[in-house]
XYZ file of C-alpha atoms in Angstrom:
667
model
C 89.434 167.191 12.951
C 85.997 168.528 11.948
C 85.282 165.287 10.095
C 85.918 163.174 13.213
C 83.261 162.127 15.706
C 83.679 162.902 19.422
C 85.529 159.705 20.499
C 87.798 160.020 17.449
C 88.658 163.611 18.366
C 89.367 162.550 21.951
C 91.776 159.901 20.671
C 93.598 162.444 18.494
C 93.957 164.942 21.343
C 95.219 162.431 23.934
C 98.950 162.447 23.185
C 100.665 162.197 26.589
C 100.712 158.897 28.425
C 99.211 155.549 27.452
C 96.082 155.244 25.304
C 94.128 152.106 24.402
C 91.990 152.818 21.359
C 89.446 150.028 20.907
C 88.479 150.447 17.265
C 85.633 148.282 16.015
C 85.365 147.100 12.423
C 84.796 149.950 9.970
C 85.136 152.633 12.658
C 87.669 154.810 10.821
C 90.755 153.902 12.836
C 93.239 154.658 10.038
C 91.906 158.198 9.764
C 92.275 158.590 13.532
C 95.860 157.279 13.553
C 96.977 159.495 10.672
C 95.186 162.577 12.069
C 96.784 161.915 15.455
C 100.245 161.796 13.852
C 99.603 165.077 12.022
C 98.330 166.625 15.287
C 101.637 165.668 16.947
C 103.603 167.169 14.066
C 101.694 170.388 13.403
C 99.990 171.283 16.690
C 102.291 169.748 19.313
C 105.435 170.519 17.261
C 106.909 167.073 17.879
C 109.811 166.289 15.544
C 109.079 163.626 12.924
C 112.204 161.803 14.103
C 110.570 161.233 17.499
C 107.396 159.583 16.176
C 107.032 155.878 15.424
C 103.959 154.197 13.950
C 103.978 150.436 13.482
C 101.546 148.188 11.646
C 101.575 144.707 10.142
C 101.585 145.087 6.368
C 103.619 147.116 3.930
C 100.393 148.160 2.245
C 98.932 149.605 5.473
C 102.204 151.369 6.314
C 102.416 152.817 2.803
C 98.833 154.109 2.916
C 99.380 155.718 6.331
C 102.590 157.365 5.191
C 100.918 158.741 2.063
C 98.004 160.166 4.088
C 100.318 161.770 6.653
C 102.491 163.201 3.880
C 99.442 164.700 2.175
C 98.256 166.361 5.399
C 101.583 167.383 6.942
C 103.805 167.992 3.940
C 107.532 168.415 4.603
C 106.944 168.274 8.369
C 106.499 164.498 7.961
C 109.965 164.003 6.429
C 111.907 161.460 8.453
C 108.925 159.943 10.236
C 109.028 156.163 10.680
C 105.764 154.485 9.676
C 106.640 150.856 9.075
C 105.943 147.207 9.709
C 107.356 145.464 12.765
C 109.942 143.705 10.638
C 111.041 146.871 8.846
C 111.493 148.462 12.264
C 113.529 145.478 13.419
C 115.771 145.630 10.347
C 116.328 149.354 10.966
C 117.484 148.602 14.521
C 119.689 145.692 13.439
C 121.344 147.515 10.525
C 122.574 150.144 12.973
C 123.536 148.006 15.954
C 123.814 144.312 15.052
C 127.606 144.404 15.416
C 126.945 144.119 19.160
C 125.613 140.593 18.464
C 128.579 139.556 16.322
C 127.030 140.102 12.869
C 128.105 142.442 10.086
C 125.628 145.195 9.110
C 125.292 143.839 5.554
C 123.630 140.641 6.787
C 121.253 138.775 4.438
C 117.635 138.001 5.306
C 116.913 134.440 4.216
C 113.676 133.447 2.521
C 111.798 130.283 3.429
C 113.573 128.259 0.723
C 116.966 129.557 1.878
C 116.053 128.600 5.452
C 115.121 125.113 4.285
C 118.570 124.650 2.719
C 120.357 125.714 5.898
C 118.100 123.518 8.034
C 118.754 120.469 5.880
C 122.493 121.035 6.226
C 122.106 121.258 10.012
C 120.015 118.070 9.982
C 122.698 116.240 7.987
C 125.388 117.350 10.412
C 123.276 116.125 13.341
C 122.387 112.831 11.579
C 118.659 113.620 11.545
C 116.908 111.802 8.681
C 114.443 114.158 6.878
C 112.325 111.099 6.067
C 111.885 110.461 9.772
C 111.513 114.108 10.787
C 109.786 116.560 8.420
C 112.058 119.606 7.840
C 109.016 121.856 7.242
C 107.563 120.889 10.610
C 110.913 121.565 12.247
C 111.119 125.023 10.665
C 107.583 125.699 11.893
C 108.626 124.615 15.383
C 111.735 126.836 15.322
C 109.654 129.764 14.078
C 107.261 129.324 16.989
C 110.145 129.231 19.457
C 111.629 132.434 18.053
C 108.285 134.221 18.178
C 108.170 133.320 21.872
C 111.797 134.481 22.258
C 113.052 131.003 23.179
C 116.713 130.600 22.221
C 118.383 127.228 21.468
C 119.874 127.181 24.980
C 116.485 127.889 26.583
C 114.485 125.298 24.648
C 113.501 122.322 26.800
C 111.984 119.594 24.609
C 109.369 117.149 25.801
C 111.075 113.783 26.290
C 108.327 111.872 24.478
C 108.109 114.184 21.461
C 110.342 113.101 18.544
C 109.979 116.412 16.697
C 110.953 118.453 19.753
C 113.928 116.205 20.526
C 115.156 116.509 16.933
C 114.570 120.270 16.993
C 116.601 120.583 20.190
C 119.528 118.908 18.390
C 119.240 120.913 15.153
C 118.154 124.391 16.340
C 121.570 125.389 17.826
C 123.457 124.297 14.703
C 120.907 126.009 12.451
C 121.566 129.289 14.251
C 125.339 128.773 14.071
C 125.162 128.208 10.315
C 123.046 131.325 9.802
C 125.537 133.402 11.753
C 128.421 131.889 9.811
C 126.733 132.988 6.576
C 126.149 136.454 8.109
C 122.445 135.825 7.624
C 119.263 135.859 9.669
C 115.819 134.447 8.982
C 112.550 136.359 9.127
C 111.794 135.391 12.744
C 115.279 136.462 13.848
C 114.500 140.069 12.916
C 112.332 140.674 15.977
C 114.024 138.172 18.280
C 117.494 139.643 17.709
C 116.148 143.206 17.997
C 114.707 142.367 21.412
C 117.933 140.641 22.477
C 119.919 143.675 21.367
C 117.764 146.113 23.362
C 117.702 143.870 26.432
C 121.455 143.316 26.483
C 122.758 146.816 25.778
C 121.454 149.773 27.794
C 123.187 152.323 25.547
C 121.502 150.948 22.427
C 118.158 150.751 24.234
C 118.559 154.345 25.413
C 119.273 155.552 21.882
C 116.079 154.052 20.458
C 113.957 155.110 23.436
C 115.098 158.708 22.951
C 114.519 158.442 19.218
C 110.933 157.180 19.557
C 109.241 159.311 22.214
C 105.750 158.872 20.752
C 104.741 155.386 19.652
C 101.592 154.143 17.910
C 100.834 150.496 17.160
C 98.048 149.454 14.797
C 96.297 146.049 14.989
C 97.693 145.504 18.485
C 95.493 142.430 18.963
C 97.658 140.641 16.377
C 100.992 141.097 18.188
C 102.900 138.020 19.335
C 105.203 137.731 22.342
C 108.314 139.081 20.613
C 106.531 142.039 18.980
C 104.853 142.873 22.282
C 108.184 142.925 24.117
C 109.901 144.996 21.395
C 107.276 147.732 21.705
C 107.275 147.514 25.519
C 111.031 148.099 25.623
C 110.850 151.099 23.294
C 107.934 152.693 25.218
C 109.403 151.994 28.661
C 111.031 155.381 29.219
C 108.487 157.944 28.016
C 105.266 155.931 28.203
C 103.647 157.846 25.336
C 102.192 154.789 23.664
C 98.914 154.526 21.776
C 97.792 151.054 20.743
C 94.907 150.605 18.347
C 93.031 147.376 17.870
C 89.986 145.241 18.477
C 90.112 142.073 20.534
C 86.992 140.923 18.643
C 89.098 140.740 15.467
C 91.995 138.714 16.886
C 92.038 135.749 14.464
C 95.716 134.833 14.104
C 96.353 132.801 17.262
C 97.547 129.931 15.060
C 100.553 132.003 14.020
C 101.429 133.284 17.488
C 99.173 136.331 17.991
C 98.183 136.720 21.639
C 94.837 138.441 22.255
C 95.830 138.875 25.916
C 98.270 141.603 24.842
C 95.386 143.979 24.146
C 93.154 142.659 26.938
C 95.929 143.246 29.502
C 97.080 146.637 28.212
C 95.561 148.415 31.217
C 97.586 146.205 33.565
C 100.789 146.937 31.643
C 100.158 150.700 31.708
C 98.216 151.569 34.882
C 96.148 154.712 34.484
C 95.972 154.395 30.710
C 93.047 156.060 28.941
C 90.580 153.785 27.127
C 88.546 155.165 24.206
C 86.097 153.056 22.206
C 85.316 153.676 18.548
C 81.940 151.984 18.071
C 80.357 153.993 15.270
C 80.662 151.989 12.071
C 80.899 153.749 8.696
C 80.838 150.603 6.576
C 77.820 148.362 7.155
C 74.057 148.510 7.602
C 72.342 148.038 10.982
C 71.137 144.555 10.015
C 74.702 143.414 9.372
C 76.036 145.031 12.547
C 73.202 143.607 14.688
C 74.090 140.135 13.438
C 77.800 140.685 14.139
C 77.127 142.019 17.647
C 74.783 139.105 18.418
C 77.476 136.582 17.500
C 80.496 138.166 19.183
C 78.826 138.907 22.519
C 78.812 135.144 23.146
C 82.579 135.250 23.718
C 82.981 135.438 27.504
C 86.408 137.134 27.637
C 86.318 140.395 25.681
C 86.008 144.128 26.151
C 82.401 145.261 26.115
C 81.495 147.213 22.983
C 78.828 147.166 20.277
C 79.013 148.527 16.754
C 76.303 150.889 15.533
C 75.676 152.993 12.463
C 73.748 156.067 11.480
C 73.411 154.653 7.977
C 70.061 152.890 8.311
C 68.709 149.358 8.784
C 69.349 148.078 5.267
C 68.222 144.732 3.881
C 67.849 141.598 5.910
C 70.427 138.805 5.720
C 69.655 136.098 3.181
C 70.058 132.513 4.373
C 70.664 129.759 1.832
C 70.182 126.172 3.032
C 71.451 123.887 0.273
C 71.324 120.121 -0.155
C 75.097 119.893 -0.749
C 78.131 121.947 -1.751
C 77.270 121.824 -5.468
C 73.815 123.256 -4.846
C 75.293 125.802 -2.437
C 77.648 127.059 -5.144
C 74.879 127.098 -7.751
C 72.537 129.120 -5.552
C 75.283 131.563 -4.609
C 76.069 132.057 -8.312
C 72.342 132.521 -9.123
C 72.054 135.073 -6.327
C 75.076 136.972 -7.628
C 73.693 137.085 -11.170
C 70.384 138.406 -9.876
C 72.032 141.089 -7.732
C 74.379 142.048 -10.547
C 71.541 142.332 -13.078
C 69.232 144.269 -10.754
C 71.814 146.840 -9.755
C 73.992 146.826 -12.902
C 76.862 146.183 -10.484
C 80.515 145.378 -11.222
C 81.525 141.831 -10.318
C 84.161 143.275 -7.994
C 81.304 144.206 -5.626
C 80.971 140.510 -4.720
C 83.058 138.251 -2.479
C 82.723 134.639 -1.339
C 84.343 134.020 2.050
C 85.052 130.529 3.383
C 86.811 128.903 6.324
C 88.844 126.402 4.317
C 90.529 126.955 0.945
C 89.277 123.527 -0.156
C 85.756 125.007 -0.266
C 86.642 127.139 -3.277
C 86.469 124.234 -5.760
C 82.680 124.098 -6.119
C 82.407 127.875 -6.415
C 85.201 128.051 -8.987
C 83.576 125.386 -11.129
C 80.154 127.028 -10.969
C 81.435 130.539 -11.663
C 83.471 129.235 -14.599
C 80.400 127.439 -15.917
C 78.332 130.622 -15.681
C 81.148 132.654 -17.257
C 81.353 134.894 -14.209
C 84.884 136.337 -13.859
C 86.571 135.569 -10.532
C 89.902 135.628 -8.762
C 91.070 133.269 -6.047
C 93.174 135.051 -3.455
C 96.058 132.780 -2.538
C 98.092 132.484 -5.759
C 101.863 132.271 -5.738
C 103.664 135.520 -5.007
C 105.843 137.039 -7.689
C 109.028 136.808 -5.623
C 108.339 133.167 -4.752
C 108.481 131.970 -8.380
C 111.523 129.837 -9.130
C 112.982 131.881 -11.958
C 112.554 135.082 -9.955
C 114.268 133.554 -6.918
C 117.129 132.442 -9.173
C 117.522 135.974 -10.536
C 117.324 137.586 -7.099
C 119.894 135.108 -5.761
C 122.479 136.655 -8.118
C 121.743 140.057 -6.603
C 122.065 138.659 -3.079
C 125.509 137.208 -3.819
C 126.649 140.502 -5.371
C 125.496 142.274 -2.212
C 126.812 139.650 0.211
C 129.205 136.973 -1.132
C 128.907 135.234 2.241
C 125.268 134.368 1.474
C 125.961 130.705 0.825
C 122.336 129.640 0.285
C 122.053 132.082 -2.630
C 125.494 131.102 -3.896
C 124.502 127.430 -4.019
C 121.301 128.395 -5.839
C 123.103 130.153 -8.709
C 126.301 128.155 -9.012
C 124.734 125.883 -11.632
C 122.103 128.260 -13.026
C 122.360 128.542 -15.946
C 123.834 125.051 -16.118
C 127.644 124.968 -16.086
C 128.328 121.303 -15.471
C 128.758 121.735 -11.717
C 127.047 118.676 -10.232
C 125.882 117.683 -6.758
C 129.074 115.735 -6.003
C 131.178 118.793 -6.800
C 129.022 120.906 -4.499
C 129.317 118.298 -1.749
C 133.139 118.316 -1.990
C 133.207 122.122 -2.055
C 131.058 122.285 1.078
C 133.107 119.655 2.888
C 136.395 121.376 2.014
C 134.962 124.734 3.070
C 133.940 123.336 6.470
C 137.161 121.409 6.992
C 139.338 124.443 6.251
C 137.015 126.938 7.953
C 136.811 129.251 4.955
C 133.707 130.806 3.367
C 132.266 128.878 0.439
C 132.897 131.751 -1.998
C 136.602 131.682 -1.096
C 136.594 127.888 -1.522
C 135.393 128.340 -5.106
C 138.483 130.430 -5.825
C 140.703 127.716 -4.333
C 139.028 124.837 -6.158
C 142.384 123.761 -7.621
C 143.391 122.646 -4.102
C 140.487 120.178 -3.781
C 141.641 116.735 -4.876
C 138.241 114.999 -5.184
C 136.866 117.291 -7.900
C 137.381 116.452 -11.594
C 139.393 118.760 -13.805
C 136.365 119.684 -15.932
C 134.367 120.636 -12.815
C 137.328 122.618 -11.452
C 137.424 124.545 -14.697
C 133.677 125.315 -14.499
C 133.863 126.344 -10.823
C 136.916 128.520 -11.458
C 135.240 130.278 -14.400
C 132.131 130.975 -12.316
C 134.201 132.333 -9.421
C 136.198 134.629 -11.716
C 133.028 135.943 -13.347
C 131.293 136.658 -10.011
C 134.444 138.245 -8.546
C 134.601 140.547 -11.555
C 130.875 141.395 -11.300
C 131.059 142.089 -7.543
C 134.153 144.265 -7.892
C 132.734 146.256 -10.782
C 129.197 146.699 -9.495
C 128.537 150.440 -9.252
C 126.176 152.447 -7.070
C 124.111 153.904 -9.908
C 122.236 152.499 -12.907
C 121.499 149.378 -10.892
C 118.814 148.111 -13.270
C 121.061 148.512 -16.311
C 123.915 146.691 -14.579
C 121.706 143.767 -13.609
C 120.208 143.604 -17.081
C 123.717 143.446 -18.565
C 124.565 140.618 -16.145
C 121.477 138.600 -17.095
C 122.271 139.081 -20.784
C 125.819 137.913 -20.111
C 124.450 134.829 -18.347
C 122.151 134.100 -21.330
C 119.317 133.163 -18.981
C 116.760 133.396 -21.794
C 118.602 130.728 -23.780
C 118.704 128.521 -20.690
C 114.939 128.778 -20.139
C 114.104 128.040 -23.775
C 116.529 125.086 -23.699
C 115.239 123.548 -20.455
C 111.499 124.143 -20.910
C 109.683 122.184 -23.593
C 106.839 124.744 -23.636
C 107.899 127.976 -25.358
C 104.964 129.916 -23.871
C 106.057 128.897 -20.371
C 109.614 129.982 -21.161
C 108.322 133.384 -22.316
C 106.320 133.837 -19.112
C 109.392 133.080 -17.018
C 111.543 135.415 -19.093
C 108.951 138.156 -18.559
C 109.161 137.532 -14.823
C 112.938 137.932 -14.882
C 112.479 141.088 -16.909
C 110.196 142.368 -14.170
C 112.993 141.865 -11.618
C 115.101 144.277 -13.633
C 112.151 146.642 -14.054
C 111.393 146.533 -10.348
C 114.984 147.379 -9.451
C 115.084 150.225 -11.979
C 111.796 151.679 -10.689
C 112.991 151.334 -7.101
C 116.161 153.227 -7.979
C 114.207 155.972 -9.737
C 111.782 156.450 -6.865
C 114.151 156.041 -3.916
C 116.727 158.666 -2.939
C 120.189 157.121 -2.502
C 118.868 153.716 -3.563
C 121.176 150.762 -3.011
C 121.090 147.118 -3.965
C 120.950 146.261 -0.248
C 117.847 148.408 0.234
C 116.137 146.777 -2.752
C 116.877 143.275 -1.456
C 115.726 144.296 2.007
C 112.420 145.472 0.560
C 111.937 142.117 -1.162
C 112.694 140.211 2.030
C 110.213 142.260 4.029
C 107.369 141.984 1.572
C 104.329 140.543 3.326
C 102.624 137.428 2.162
C 99.849 139.583 0.761
C 98.381 137.586 -2.055
C 96.920 139.122 -5.202
C 94.115 140.434 -2.986
C 93.356 143.782 -4.512
C 92.745 142.896 -8.132
C 90.308 145.781 -8.037
C 93.310 148.069 -7.636
C 94.576 146.800 -10.979
C 91.273 147.373 -12.737
C 90.050 143.758 -12.676
C 86.283 143.318 -12.546
C 85.876 139.925 -10.898
C 84.255 138.159 -7.971
C 86.739 137.571 -5.150
C 87.032 134.100 -3.589
C 89.057 134.084 -0.398
C 89.456 132.580 3.050
C 88.115 134.385 6.102
C 91.663 134.825 7.401
C 92.663 136.576 4.164
C 89.610 138.856 4.232
C 90.593 140.838 7.317
C 90.951 144.522 6.526
C 88.917 144.274 3.308
C 85.297 145.138 2.556
C 82.809 144.384 -0.219
C 79.307 145.581 -1.045
C 77.948 142.025 -1.252
C 79.437 139.255 0.862
C 78.583 135.544 0.735
C 79.672 133.875 3.979
C 79.473 130.197 3.064
C 79.679 126.884 4.897
C 78.252 127.906 8.280
C 78.264 124.373 9.656
C 79.676 122.694 12.724
C 83.198 121.341 12.108
C 83.633 123.811 9.238
C 82.918 127.156 10.919
C 83.754 126.550 13.719
C 86.420 124.239 12.354
C 86.733 120.729 13.757
C 90.347 121.223 14.878
C 89.462 124.457 16.646
C 86.556 122.816 18.481
C 88.951 120.133 19.750
C 91.531 122.716 20.873
C 89.062 125.202 22.391
C 85.480 124.026 23.029
C 84.409 127.660 23.547
C 85.479 128.393 19.928
C 86.397 131.972 20.882
C 88.766 132.573 17.973
C 86.448 130.871 15.482
C 83.630 133.137 16.680
C 85.880 136.135 16.105
C 86.580 134.778 12.617
C 82.843 134.612 11.919
C 82.486 138.172 13.247
C 85.231 139.350 10.886
C 83.446 137.686 7.971
C 80.102 139.317 8.770
C 81.635 142.773 9.136
C 83.285 142.618 5.686
C 79.849 143.313 4.164
C 78.818 146.882 3.377
C 75.316 146.641 1.912
C 74.202 143.034 1.903
C 75.175 139.744 3.502
C 74.187 136.242 2.427
C 74.930 133.254 4.673
C 74.829 129.682 3.384
C 75.090 126.181 4.754
C 74.688 122.630 3.461
C 72.622 119.747 4.778
C 75.212 117.269 3.460
C 78.789 117.312 2.170
C 81.036 114.733 0.615
C 84.095 113.510 2.472
C 86.354 111.010 0.689
C 83.394 110.296 -1.606
C 80.982 109.512 1.223
C 77.967 111.730 1.915
C 77.874 113.078 5.467
C 75.066 114.852 7.280
C 75.949 118.384 8.382
C 74.737 120.341 11.404
C 74.170 124.103 11.259
C 76.882 126.203 12.893
C 76.346 127.329 16.475
C 77.138 130.828 15.204
C 74.092 130.710 12.937
C 71.907 130.018 15.983
C 73.368 133.123 17.665
C 71.956 135.438 14.973
C 68.398 136.597 15.838
C 65.813 135.008 13.549
C 64.221 138.334 12.660
C 67.443 139.367 10.880
C 67.465 136.300 8.613
C 65.484 135.862 5.411
C 65.201 132.247 4.275
C 66.152 132.469 0.621
C 63.947 129.452 -0.133
C 60.754 130.658 1.599
C 59.806 133.005 -1.230
C 59.112 129.837 -3.124
C 58.708 129.519 -6.827
C 58.312 133.256 -7.338
C 61.829 133.992 -6.161
C 63.292 130.947 -7.887
C 61.478 131.886 -11.069
C 62.689 135.455 -10.790
C 66.233 134.191 -10.423
C 65.900 132.109 -13.574
C 64.283 134.969 -15.509
C 66.883 137.476 -14.377
C 69.695 135.077 -15.209
C 68.203 134.548 -18.666
C 67.936 138.304 -19.149
C 71.548 138.682 -18.008
C 72.787 136.223 -20.628
C 70.602 137.822 -23.267
C 72.247 141.123 -22.406
C 75.710 139.547 -22.691
C 74.871 138.041 -26.084
C 73.518 141.387 -27.255
C 76.748 143.103 -26.275
């Protein structure tokens, strides 16, 4: 408490009733949330079972839980600090029977969803060539996030996608339920439906969670908002933490009005603003404040720091994107040489991922190490998904998407026609697909060789499922993969031995991950491990610094939220890029794009460089570019034209770069 400033202390001490904590960028909100939780536990003597803290990423939840555990010790045992989706799964595992599901339901990944959707489209005679399945899944996801059920969806009569979705959505949900499965968006939607439809279940969870805290409240969508509202309805002890100026995820359903209207939802709520910034210099904060105050609908606040004015903001005006990348790289080399800095101090932030090309090429040319945030997740790699699918079927034989994934991996001579006949027979006789495999001898249209292969697979999986124990999970799975001879399959099917080895190492990591999970988790189960995989956020390989990598980070502005770097290069500040052309068309005020620019500026700790181009290439044609309106909103006295120092600065850059390479060669 002694380390907190006055508004932070006020936020910690306000525990009864509603509290809106408006926490600006870099204002120490995580410390406030965790200290507030410990205050409830140690000073107010509130049971850990009665406290709920919700955030958006597993990483943030894990960090909060670790901090609370360090400060509160055993008093924190049993506290729920989780993501929205982990909370939803917790509710559904206990009470989903009331909705007609079994508690061991599977949570389908995006590829599993796609398989179910395509089956629903086939049954409704919707041609995927005429109606993109990915667009339909996106549409269904949006409906679920707005809590619109198949029966409630009213399509526009002149919209082909909506009309097709209206035909497929009900069947898609029926198929999921038949497989005893839900998709990611169902987690919150079904949790809300459960609480709305059953007063006893609602009462249980309201009594359980008497004190509720929600981090990043500006990012909540309609379903998340309603879930929290239902839980807080009885006791009203709800603290939401967020910053409407950092609401940048409207494109995926986040509704900034949730935080702007909090006072209307909870009349008499206390509002506390955290405006002291502990991250950036005054120059950076003055620029950020000057940009964001141009948004007409926002809560009034302004970041400030006691840390000093700092350097001005460098402005690079380049002829084109190649020169922009070259000058950014030159600037980095100069800064790195001057300060003997690690490359991980530097980040390049852009509006569109396509902008990374020029920077990647230039950094590679200059032999500057870099990482591009946005690579494929471990659990999204094909061989990993194949391995995990075996675990899903062991845990839930009714998971037909996973069953279809593994039935011919490794290859067993079970072709598409055999699968089609198995599916048709399963539907016609109203039996689960796994049971149909065991009755393959009854299916006339399948060849004897295929029947033999299907029967052998069914017997093997039945034996594995029946014999799967509750301990030594990693060892059991490793024995299964050895039995399947997956390594031989990968070497046989991949012409490149090095690629086969990489994929084998990935499968090995599945086993390692399960073994580590079992060692670190009391009463670990296969279900809990699979649940953890399903709930993993789409957090890319963002924190290479955590793994000891010394590299420049290239990332989109959307991916940068929550991160900070000593030196930030905010590139491409041009009209139709930042703000983006599509966003200008959708909202001429560019409110969310301005917030995105604000987020980018406030990622910088010590120094910010902004760049723009006079021209860019589009389909090979050179186009003139206009400076971003956001650039005009930054006071001129804060900007230093990186070209006005003339030949001296350019010469210094060249000399320093030469010295840098001389140093490298010497080493």
